[in-house]
Coordinates of C-alpha atoms and ligand atoms in Angstrom, one line a residue:
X8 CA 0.0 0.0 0.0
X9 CA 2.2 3.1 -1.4
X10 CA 1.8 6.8 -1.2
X11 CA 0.4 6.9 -4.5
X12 CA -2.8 4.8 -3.3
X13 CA -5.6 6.9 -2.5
X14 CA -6.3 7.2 1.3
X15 CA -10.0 7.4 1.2
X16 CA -10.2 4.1 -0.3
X17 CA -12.3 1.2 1.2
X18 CA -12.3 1.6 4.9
X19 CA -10.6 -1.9 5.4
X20 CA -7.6 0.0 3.5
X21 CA -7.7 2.9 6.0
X22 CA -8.1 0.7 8.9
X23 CA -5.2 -1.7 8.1
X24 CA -2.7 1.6 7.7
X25 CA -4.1 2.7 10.8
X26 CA -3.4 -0.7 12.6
X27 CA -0.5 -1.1 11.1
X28 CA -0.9 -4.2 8.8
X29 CA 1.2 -3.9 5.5
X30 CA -2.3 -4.8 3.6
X31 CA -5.6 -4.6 4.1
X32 CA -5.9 -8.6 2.9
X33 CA -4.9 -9.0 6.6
X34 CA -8.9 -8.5 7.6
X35 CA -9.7 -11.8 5.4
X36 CA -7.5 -13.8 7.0
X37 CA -8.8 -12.6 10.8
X38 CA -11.9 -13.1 9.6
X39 CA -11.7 -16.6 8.0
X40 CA -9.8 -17.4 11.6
X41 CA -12.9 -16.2 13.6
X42 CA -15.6 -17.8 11.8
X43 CA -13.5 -21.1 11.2
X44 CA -10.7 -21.0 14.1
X45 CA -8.0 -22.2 11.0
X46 CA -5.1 -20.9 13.6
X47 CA -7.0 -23.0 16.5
X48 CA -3.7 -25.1 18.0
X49 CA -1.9 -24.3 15.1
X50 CA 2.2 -24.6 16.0
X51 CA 3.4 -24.6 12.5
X52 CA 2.2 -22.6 9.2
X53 CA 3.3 -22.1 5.8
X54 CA 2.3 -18.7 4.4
X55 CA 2.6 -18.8 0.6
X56 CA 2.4 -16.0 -1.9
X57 CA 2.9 -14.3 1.9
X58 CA 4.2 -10.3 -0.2
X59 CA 4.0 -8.0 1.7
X60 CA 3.4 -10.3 4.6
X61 CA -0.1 -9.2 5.8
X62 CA -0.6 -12.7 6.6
X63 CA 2.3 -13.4 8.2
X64 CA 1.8 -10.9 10.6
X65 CA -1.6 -11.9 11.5
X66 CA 0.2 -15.4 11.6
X67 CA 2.6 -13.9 13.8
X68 CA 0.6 -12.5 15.9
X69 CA -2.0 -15.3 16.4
X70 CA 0.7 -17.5 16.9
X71 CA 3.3 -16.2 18.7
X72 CA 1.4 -13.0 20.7
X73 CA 1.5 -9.2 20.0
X74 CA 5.2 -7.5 19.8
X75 CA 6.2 -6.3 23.4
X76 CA 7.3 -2.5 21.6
X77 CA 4.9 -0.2 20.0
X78 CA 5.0 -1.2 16.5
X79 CA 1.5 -1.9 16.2
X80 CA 0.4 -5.3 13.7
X81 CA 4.6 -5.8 12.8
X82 CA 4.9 -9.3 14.1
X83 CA 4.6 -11.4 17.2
X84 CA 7.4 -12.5 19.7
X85 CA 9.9 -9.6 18.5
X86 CA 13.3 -10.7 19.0
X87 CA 13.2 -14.0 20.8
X88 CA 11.9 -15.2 17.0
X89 CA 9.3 -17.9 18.4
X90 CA 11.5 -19.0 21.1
X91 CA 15.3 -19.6 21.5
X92 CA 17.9 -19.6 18.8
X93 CA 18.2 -23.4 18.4
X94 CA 14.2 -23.8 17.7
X95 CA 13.2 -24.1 14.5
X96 CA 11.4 -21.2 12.9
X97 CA 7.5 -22.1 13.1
X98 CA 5.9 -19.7 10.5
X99 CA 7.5 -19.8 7.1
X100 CA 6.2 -17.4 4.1
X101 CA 7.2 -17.6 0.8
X102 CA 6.8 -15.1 -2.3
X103 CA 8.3 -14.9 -6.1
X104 CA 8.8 -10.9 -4.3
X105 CA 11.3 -10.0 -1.4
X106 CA 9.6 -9.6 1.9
X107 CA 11.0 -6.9 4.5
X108 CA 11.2 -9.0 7.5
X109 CA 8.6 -10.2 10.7
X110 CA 9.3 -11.2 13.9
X111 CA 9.2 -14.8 14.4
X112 CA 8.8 -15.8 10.4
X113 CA 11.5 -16.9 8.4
X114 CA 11.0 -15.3 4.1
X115 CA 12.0 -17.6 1.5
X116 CA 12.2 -15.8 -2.3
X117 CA 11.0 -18.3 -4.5
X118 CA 8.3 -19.8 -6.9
X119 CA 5.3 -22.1 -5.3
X120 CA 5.4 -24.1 -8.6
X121 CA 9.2 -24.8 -8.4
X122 CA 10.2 -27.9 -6.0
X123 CA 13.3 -26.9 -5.2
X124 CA 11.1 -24.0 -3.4
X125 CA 9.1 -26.3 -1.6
X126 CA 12.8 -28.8 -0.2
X127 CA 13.9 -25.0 1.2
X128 CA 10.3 -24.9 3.1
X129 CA 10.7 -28.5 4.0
X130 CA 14.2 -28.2 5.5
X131 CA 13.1 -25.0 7.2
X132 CA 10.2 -26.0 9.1
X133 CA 11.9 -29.6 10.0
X134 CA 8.7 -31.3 10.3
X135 CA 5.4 -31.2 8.9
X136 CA 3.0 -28.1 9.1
X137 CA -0.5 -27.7 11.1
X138 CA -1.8 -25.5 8.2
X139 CA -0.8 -24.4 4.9
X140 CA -2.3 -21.0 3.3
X141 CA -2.2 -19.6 0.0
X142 CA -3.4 -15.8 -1.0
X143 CA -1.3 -15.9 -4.1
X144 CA -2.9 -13.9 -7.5
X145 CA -1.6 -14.0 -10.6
X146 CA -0.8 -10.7 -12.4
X147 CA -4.9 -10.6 -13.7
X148 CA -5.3 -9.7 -17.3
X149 CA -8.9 -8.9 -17.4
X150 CA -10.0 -12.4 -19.7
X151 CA -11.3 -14.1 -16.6
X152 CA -11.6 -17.4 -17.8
X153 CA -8.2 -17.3 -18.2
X154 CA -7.2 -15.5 -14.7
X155 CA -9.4 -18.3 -13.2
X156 CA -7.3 -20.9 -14.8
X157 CA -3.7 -19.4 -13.8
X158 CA -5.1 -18.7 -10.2
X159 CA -6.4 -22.3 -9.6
X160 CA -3.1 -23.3 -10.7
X161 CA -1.6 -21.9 -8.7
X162 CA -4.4 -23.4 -5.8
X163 CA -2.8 -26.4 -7.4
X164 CA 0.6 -26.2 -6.8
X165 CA -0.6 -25.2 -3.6
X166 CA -2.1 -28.2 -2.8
X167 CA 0.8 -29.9 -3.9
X168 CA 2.9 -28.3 -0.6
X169 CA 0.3 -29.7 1.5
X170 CA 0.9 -33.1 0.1
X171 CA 4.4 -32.3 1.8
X172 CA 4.4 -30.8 4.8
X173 CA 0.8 -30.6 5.8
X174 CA 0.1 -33.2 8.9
X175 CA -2.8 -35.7 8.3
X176 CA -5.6 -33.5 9.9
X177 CA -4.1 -30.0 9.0
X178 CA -5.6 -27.4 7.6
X179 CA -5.6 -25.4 4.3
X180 CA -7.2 -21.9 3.2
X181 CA -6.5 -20.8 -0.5
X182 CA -7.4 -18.1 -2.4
X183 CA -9.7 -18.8 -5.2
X184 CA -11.7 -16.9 -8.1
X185 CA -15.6 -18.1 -8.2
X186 CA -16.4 -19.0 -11.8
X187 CA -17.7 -22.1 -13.6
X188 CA -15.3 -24.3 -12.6
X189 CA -15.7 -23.9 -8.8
X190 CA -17.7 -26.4 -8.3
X191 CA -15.2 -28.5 -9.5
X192 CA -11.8 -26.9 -7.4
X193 CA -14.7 -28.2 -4.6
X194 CA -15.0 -31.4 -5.2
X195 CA -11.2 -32.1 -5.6
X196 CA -10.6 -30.9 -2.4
X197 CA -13.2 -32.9 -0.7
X198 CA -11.0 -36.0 -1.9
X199 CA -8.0 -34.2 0.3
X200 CA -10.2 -32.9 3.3
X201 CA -12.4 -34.2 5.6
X202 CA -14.2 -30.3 5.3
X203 CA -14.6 -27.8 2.9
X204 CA -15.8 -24.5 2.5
X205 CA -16.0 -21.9 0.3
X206 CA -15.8 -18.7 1.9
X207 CA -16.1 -14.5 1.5
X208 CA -14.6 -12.6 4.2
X209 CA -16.8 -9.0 4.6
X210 CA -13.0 -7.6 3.9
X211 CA -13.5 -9.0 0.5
X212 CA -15.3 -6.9 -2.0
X213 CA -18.6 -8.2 -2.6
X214 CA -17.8 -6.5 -6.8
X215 CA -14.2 -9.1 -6.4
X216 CA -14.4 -12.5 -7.9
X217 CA -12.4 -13.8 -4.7
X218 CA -13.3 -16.0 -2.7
X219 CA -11.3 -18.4 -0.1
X220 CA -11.6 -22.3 0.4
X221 CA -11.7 -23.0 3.6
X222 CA -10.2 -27.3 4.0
X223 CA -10.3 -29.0 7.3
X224 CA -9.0 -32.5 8.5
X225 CA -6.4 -33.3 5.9
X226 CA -6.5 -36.7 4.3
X227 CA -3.4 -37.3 2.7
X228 CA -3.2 -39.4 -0.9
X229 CA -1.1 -42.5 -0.3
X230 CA 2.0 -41.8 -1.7
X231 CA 2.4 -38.0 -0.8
X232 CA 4.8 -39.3 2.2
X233 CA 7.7 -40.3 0.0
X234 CA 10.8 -38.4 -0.5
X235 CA 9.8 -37.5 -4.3
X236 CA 9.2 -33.2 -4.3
X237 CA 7.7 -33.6 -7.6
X238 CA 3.7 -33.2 -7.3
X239 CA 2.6 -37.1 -7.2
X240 CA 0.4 -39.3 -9.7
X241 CA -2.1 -40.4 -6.7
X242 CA -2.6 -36.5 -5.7
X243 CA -3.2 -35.5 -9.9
X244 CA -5.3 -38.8 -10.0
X245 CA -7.3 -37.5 -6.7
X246 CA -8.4 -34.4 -8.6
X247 CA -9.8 -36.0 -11.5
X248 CA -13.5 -35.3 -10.8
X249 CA -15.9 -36.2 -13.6
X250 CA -19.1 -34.2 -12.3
X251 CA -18.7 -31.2 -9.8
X252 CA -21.0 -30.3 -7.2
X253 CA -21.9 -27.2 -6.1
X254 CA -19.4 -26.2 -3.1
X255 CA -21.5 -24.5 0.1
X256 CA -20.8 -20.6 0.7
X257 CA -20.6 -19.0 4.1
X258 CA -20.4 -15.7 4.1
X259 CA -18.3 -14.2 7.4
X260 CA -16.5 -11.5 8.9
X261 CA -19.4 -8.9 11.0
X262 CA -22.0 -8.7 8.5
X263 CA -23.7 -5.7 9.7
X264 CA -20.3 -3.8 10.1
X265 CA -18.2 -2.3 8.0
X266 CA -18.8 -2.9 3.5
X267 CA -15.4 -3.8 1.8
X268 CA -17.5 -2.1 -1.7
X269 CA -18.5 1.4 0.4
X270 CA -16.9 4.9 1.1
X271 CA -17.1 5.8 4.2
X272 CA -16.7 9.6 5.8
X273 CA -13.4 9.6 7.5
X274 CA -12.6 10.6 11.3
X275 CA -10.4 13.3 10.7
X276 CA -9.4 16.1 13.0
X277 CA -10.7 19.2 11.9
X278 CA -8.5 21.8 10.2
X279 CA -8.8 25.2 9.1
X280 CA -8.8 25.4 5.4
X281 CA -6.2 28.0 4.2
X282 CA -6.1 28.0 -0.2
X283 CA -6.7 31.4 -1.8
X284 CA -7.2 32.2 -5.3
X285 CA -5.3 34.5 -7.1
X286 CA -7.4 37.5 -6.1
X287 CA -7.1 36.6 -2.1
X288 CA -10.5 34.8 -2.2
X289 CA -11.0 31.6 -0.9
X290 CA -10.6 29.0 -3.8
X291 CA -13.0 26.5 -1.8
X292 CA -17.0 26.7 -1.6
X293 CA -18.5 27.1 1.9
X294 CA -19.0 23.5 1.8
X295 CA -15.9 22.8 0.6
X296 CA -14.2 24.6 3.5
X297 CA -16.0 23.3 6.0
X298 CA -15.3 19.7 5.0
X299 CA -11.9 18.5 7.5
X300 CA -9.3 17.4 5.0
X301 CA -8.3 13.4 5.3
X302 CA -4.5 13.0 6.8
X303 CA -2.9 11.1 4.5
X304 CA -1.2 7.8 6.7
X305 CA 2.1 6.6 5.3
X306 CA 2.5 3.3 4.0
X307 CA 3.3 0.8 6.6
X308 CA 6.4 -1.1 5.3
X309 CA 7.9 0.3 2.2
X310 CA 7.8 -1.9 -1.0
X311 CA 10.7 -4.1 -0.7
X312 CA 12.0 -4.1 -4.4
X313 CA 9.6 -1.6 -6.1
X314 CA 9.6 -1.9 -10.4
X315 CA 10.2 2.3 -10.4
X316 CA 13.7 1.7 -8.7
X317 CA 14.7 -1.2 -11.8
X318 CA 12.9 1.6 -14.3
X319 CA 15.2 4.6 -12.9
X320 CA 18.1 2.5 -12.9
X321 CA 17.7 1.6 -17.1
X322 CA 16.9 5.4 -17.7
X323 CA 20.1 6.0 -15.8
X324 CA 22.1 3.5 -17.7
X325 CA 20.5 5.1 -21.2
X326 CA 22.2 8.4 -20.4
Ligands
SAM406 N1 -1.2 -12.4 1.5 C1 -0.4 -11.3 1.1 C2 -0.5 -10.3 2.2 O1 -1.4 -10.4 3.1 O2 0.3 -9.4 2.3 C3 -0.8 -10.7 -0.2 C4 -0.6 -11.6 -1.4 S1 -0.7 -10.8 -2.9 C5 -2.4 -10.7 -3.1 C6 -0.3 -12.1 -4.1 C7 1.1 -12.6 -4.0 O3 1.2 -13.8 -4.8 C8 2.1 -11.6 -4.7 O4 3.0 -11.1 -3.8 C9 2.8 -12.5 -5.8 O5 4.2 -12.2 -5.8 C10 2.6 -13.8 -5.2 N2 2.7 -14.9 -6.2 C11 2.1 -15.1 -7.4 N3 2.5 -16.2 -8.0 C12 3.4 -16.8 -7.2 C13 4.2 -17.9 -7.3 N4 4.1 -18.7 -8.4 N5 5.1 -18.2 -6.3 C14 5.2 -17.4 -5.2 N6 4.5 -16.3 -5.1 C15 3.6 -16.0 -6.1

């Protein structure tokens, strides 16, 4: 969430720069946690597609308690990293993107789809995971049949870390977008879980295609044990469905509270308005001047690696 974001956005947006999360996606994943307790007992979690790291820090923070300082949402256990130096990291996030760092979870840069990603995670978390989640989106190019198919790929390849490191009886929450097929994403994942849901957080704009399954009680394919990092026959043969079902919706997140879709006024302090015209008149109608101007918050954790740095850089080089 940069400067060059509007402030008077959604107020999910607002909130999340007031409460310091690094993106306002953290709301879905509170919300998912309170209607489905996904974090219930959880020790260990594998955040993927986890840039910025909104996630993480709820993870963080649900896992491993608020930071002792005063640096709002930032992370959990600051410092003693989820317990002493010898213990293994317990939340691990993973993006194609850099991630500035979060008390108490370890960043690995790589690709969900690539193995060799998936043996770092494994060596990392040193045994296998109580939940797995996924908010990873593709770069969307508008054609939504084909954004639905690159993002349940990537559900996919998500699916294939659970077959990994999730325990028999973990948990998994991915991203997906509704659309024809999501009947059928449904049904696949009812061969690998016990429960499944398909659910829209109230952070998630009712006008988004987004929605977020919700597995429960994982029920590992017979082979997904073995040594092999490559995504196994059983698990591919597991999501061969011939005739899709209809996958049940919940709806959750305080219904009656605040609309991801509306603008709301702001709580702003109120400030004298001051611009003059070239003639020394006020340049603002009554109204106008009487409205309190918004403050504008500043993002909470700078982009890591933004593209105008690598842009600036070739201009540069040109001259
Ligand atoms: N959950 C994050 C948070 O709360 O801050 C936001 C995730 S953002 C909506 C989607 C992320 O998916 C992007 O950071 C993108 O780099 C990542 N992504 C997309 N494809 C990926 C892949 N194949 N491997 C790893 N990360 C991927």
């Amino acid at each position: 969430m940069g400067r060059a974001s509007k402030d008077k956005r959604d107020v999910y947006y607002r909130r999340a720069k007031e409460e310091g999360w690094r993106a306002r996606s953290a709301y879905k994943l509170l919300q998912l946690d309170d209607e489905f307790g996904i974090l219930h007992n959880v020790e260990r979690v594998v955040d993927l597609c986890a840039a910025p790291g909104s996630w993480s820090q709820v993870l963080s923070r649900r896992l491993l308690g608020p930071a002792p300082s005063a640096s709002g949402a930032q992370g959990g256990v600051a410092g003693s990293a989820a317990g002493a130096a010898s213990e293994r990291p317990r939340i691990v996030a993973v993006d194609l993107q850099p991630m500035a760092p979060i008390a108490g979870v370890k960043c690995v840069q790589g690709d969900i789809t690539d193995p060799t990603t998936l043996d770092a995670v494994k060596d990392i978390l040193g045994a296998q995971a109580d939940a797995v989640v996924c908010d990873g989106a593709p770069d969307v190019t508008g054609l939504h049949d084909f954004d639905e198919y690159v993002q349940a790929q990537l559900v996919v390849a998500a699916l294939g870390v659970c077959a990994r490191v999730l325990r028999p009886g973990g948990c998994f929450v991915a991203k997906v977008f509704r659309g024809p097929e999501s009947g059928l994403l449904w049904e696949q994942m009812r061969v690998l879980f016990h429960d499944v849901h398909l659910a829209k957080p109230r952070a998630s704009r009712g006008s988004s295609v987004e929605a977020f399954v919700v597995a429960r009680d994982f029920r590992p394919p017979p082979s997904s044990s073995s040594g092999d990092s490559r995504v196994n026959d059983p698990l591919i043969d597991a999501l061969a469905i011939e005739q899709p079902r209809a996958a049940p919706f919940v709806a959750c997140g305080d219904l009656s509270g605040w609309d991801a879709d509306r603008s709301y006024d702001l709580e702003v302090p109120e400030q004298a308005p001051t611009s003059m015209d070239e003639d020394g008149d006020p340049s603002q109608t009554p109204d106008e001047m009487r409205r309190p101007k918004p403050v504008v918050l500043a993002p909470v954790q700078e982009p890591t690696a933004p593209a105008y740095l690598a842009a600036l850089a070739r201009r540069r080089a040109k001259h």
